[in-house]
Short mmCIF file of C-alpha atoms in Angstrom, two decimals:
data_model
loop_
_atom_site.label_atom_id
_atom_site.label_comp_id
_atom_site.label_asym_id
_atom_site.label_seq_id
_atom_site.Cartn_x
_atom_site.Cartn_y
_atom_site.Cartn_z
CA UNK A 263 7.70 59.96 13.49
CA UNK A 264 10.60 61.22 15.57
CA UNK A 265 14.31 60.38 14.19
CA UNK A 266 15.18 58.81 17.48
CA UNK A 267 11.88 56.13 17.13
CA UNK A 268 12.93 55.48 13.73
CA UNK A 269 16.42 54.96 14.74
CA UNK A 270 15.06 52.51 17.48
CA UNK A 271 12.70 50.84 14.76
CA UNK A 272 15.58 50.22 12.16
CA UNK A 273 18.10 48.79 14.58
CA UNK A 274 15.71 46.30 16.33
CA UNK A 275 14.71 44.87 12.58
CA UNK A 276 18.57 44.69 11.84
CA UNK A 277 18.88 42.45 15.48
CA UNK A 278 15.72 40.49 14.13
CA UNK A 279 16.99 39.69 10.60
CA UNK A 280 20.67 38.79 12.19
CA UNK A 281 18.87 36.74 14.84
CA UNK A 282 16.51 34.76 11.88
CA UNK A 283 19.51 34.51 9.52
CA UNK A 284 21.50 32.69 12.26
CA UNK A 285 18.46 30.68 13.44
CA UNK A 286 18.43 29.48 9.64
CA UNK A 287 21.94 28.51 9.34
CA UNK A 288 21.71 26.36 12.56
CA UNK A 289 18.56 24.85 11.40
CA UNK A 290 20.08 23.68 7.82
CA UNK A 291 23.11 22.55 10.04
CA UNK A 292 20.93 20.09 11.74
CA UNK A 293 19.13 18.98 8.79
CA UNK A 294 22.20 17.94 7.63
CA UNK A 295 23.34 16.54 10.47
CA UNK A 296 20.15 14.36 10.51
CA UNK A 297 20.52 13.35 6.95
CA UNK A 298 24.16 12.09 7.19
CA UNK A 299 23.28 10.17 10.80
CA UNK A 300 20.43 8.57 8.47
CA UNK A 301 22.39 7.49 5.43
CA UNK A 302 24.99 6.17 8.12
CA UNK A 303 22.33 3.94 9.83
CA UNK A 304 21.20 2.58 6.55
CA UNK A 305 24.69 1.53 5.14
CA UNK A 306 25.18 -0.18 8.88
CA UNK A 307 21.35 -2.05 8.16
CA UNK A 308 22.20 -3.20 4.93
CA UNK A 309 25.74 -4.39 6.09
CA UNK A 310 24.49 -6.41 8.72
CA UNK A 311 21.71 -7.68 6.82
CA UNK A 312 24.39 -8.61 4.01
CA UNK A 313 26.56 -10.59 6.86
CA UNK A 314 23.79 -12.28 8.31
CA UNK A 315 22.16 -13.50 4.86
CA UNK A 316 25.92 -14.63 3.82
CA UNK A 317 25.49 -16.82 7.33
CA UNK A 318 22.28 -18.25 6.42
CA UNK A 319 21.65 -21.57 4.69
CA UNK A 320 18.39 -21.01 3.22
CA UNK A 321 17.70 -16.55 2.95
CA UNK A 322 13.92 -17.78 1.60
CA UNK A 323 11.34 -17.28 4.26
CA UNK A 324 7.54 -17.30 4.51
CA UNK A 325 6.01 -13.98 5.42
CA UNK A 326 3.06 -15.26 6.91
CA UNK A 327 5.29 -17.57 9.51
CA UNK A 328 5.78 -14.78 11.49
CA UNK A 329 2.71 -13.54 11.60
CA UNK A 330 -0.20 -14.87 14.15
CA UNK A 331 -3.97 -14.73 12.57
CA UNK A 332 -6.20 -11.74 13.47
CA UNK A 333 -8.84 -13.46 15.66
CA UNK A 334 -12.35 -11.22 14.22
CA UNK A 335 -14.23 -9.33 17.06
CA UNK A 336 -17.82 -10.71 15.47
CA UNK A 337 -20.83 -10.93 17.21
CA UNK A 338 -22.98 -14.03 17.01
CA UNK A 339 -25.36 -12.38 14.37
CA UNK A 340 -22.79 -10.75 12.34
CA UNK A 341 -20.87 -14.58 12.09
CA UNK A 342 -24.10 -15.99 10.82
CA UNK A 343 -24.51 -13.09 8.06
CA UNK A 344 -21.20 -13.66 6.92
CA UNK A 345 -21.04 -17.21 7.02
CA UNK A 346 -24.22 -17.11 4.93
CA UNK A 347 -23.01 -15.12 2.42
CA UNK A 348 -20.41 -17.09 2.21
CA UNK A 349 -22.29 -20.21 1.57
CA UNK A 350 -24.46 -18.27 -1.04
CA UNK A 351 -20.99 -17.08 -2.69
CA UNK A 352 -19.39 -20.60 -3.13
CA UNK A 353 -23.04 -22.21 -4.33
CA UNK A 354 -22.40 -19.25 -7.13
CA UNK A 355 -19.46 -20.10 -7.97
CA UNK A 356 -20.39 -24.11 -8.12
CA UNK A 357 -23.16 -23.01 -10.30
CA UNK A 358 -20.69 -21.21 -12.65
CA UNK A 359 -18.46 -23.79 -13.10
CA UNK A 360 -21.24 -26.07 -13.70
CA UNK A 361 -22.66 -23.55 -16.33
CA UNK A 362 -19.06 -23.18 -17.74
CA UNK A 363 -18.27 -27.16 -18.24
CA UNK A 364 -21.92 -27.42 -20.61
CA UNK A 365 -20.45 -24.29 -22.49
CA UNK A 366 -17.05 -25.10 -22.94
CA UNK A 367 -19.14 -28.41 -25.21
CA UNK A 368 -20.85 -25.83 -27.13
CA UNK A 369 -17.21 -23.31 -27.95
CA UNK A 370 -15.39 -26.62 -28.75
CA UNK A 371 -13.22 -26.18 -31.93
CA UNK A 372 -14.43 -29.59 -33.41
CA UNK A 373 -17.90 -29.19 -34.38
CA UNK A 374 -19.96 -31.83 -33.19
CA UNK A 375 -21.11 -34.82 -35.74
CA UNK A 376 -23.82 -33.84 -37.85
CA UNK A 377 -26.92 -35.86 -38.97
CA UNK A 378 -27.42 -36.68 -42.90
CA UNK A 379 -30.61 -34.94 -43.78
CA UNK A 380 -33.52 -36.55 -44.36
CA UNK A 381 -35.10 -37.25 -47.26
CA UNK A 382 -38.66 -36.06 -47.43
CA UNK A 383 -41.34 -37.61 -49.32
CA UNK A 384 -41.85 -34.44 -51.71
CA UNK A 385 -38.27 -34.36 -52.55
CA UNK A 386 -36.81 -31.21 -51.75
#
């Protein structure tokens, strides 16, 4: 390669690495910018949420008060099939606690009263 092309070569990466280092520098300069407008904006939030708790007489809220209910997009079919399984789910559930009540008798702690043995004729 001829000294004047590698001249050429050498001074247009020089231009590119000056170019990328100042393209770097202005790009941290923003990122810091951004991150000093953000920690601004969220001391000002917490301020104003501070005043305007300190001017409310009860800060406790509901969540769900603000909230309407999600109306489902069912079709006629798919409403049945839930509300069957449903139905199925709680009669489960019934029959467990029913289950649960006889064997709660059976764990008690106090045994229940026990029967004198019987005599038998052979005595044994």
């Amino acid at each position: 390669m001829k000294p004047k092309k590698l001249k050429k070569k050498i001074q247009q990466l020089e231009k590119r690495l000056r170019e990328g280092s100042e393209k770097l520098a202005g790009l941290k300069r923003k990122l810091q910018q951004a991150e000093t407008a953000k920690a601004l904006k969220a001391a000002r939030k917490s301020a104003a949420r501070a005043t305007a708790s300190a001017g409310k007489k009860s800060p406790e809220r509901t969540a769900g008060a603000n909230k309407p209910k999600r109306k489902l997009n069912l079709s006629p079919e798919r409403r049945a099939q839930l509300a069957a399984a449903m139905k199925a789910r709680w009669a489960a559930k019934r029959a467990a606690e029913g289950n649960s009540a006889t064997s709660a008798d059976q764990n008690s702690p106090i045994p229940p009263p026990q029967q004198p043995p019987e005599n038998r004729g052979d005595g044994v």
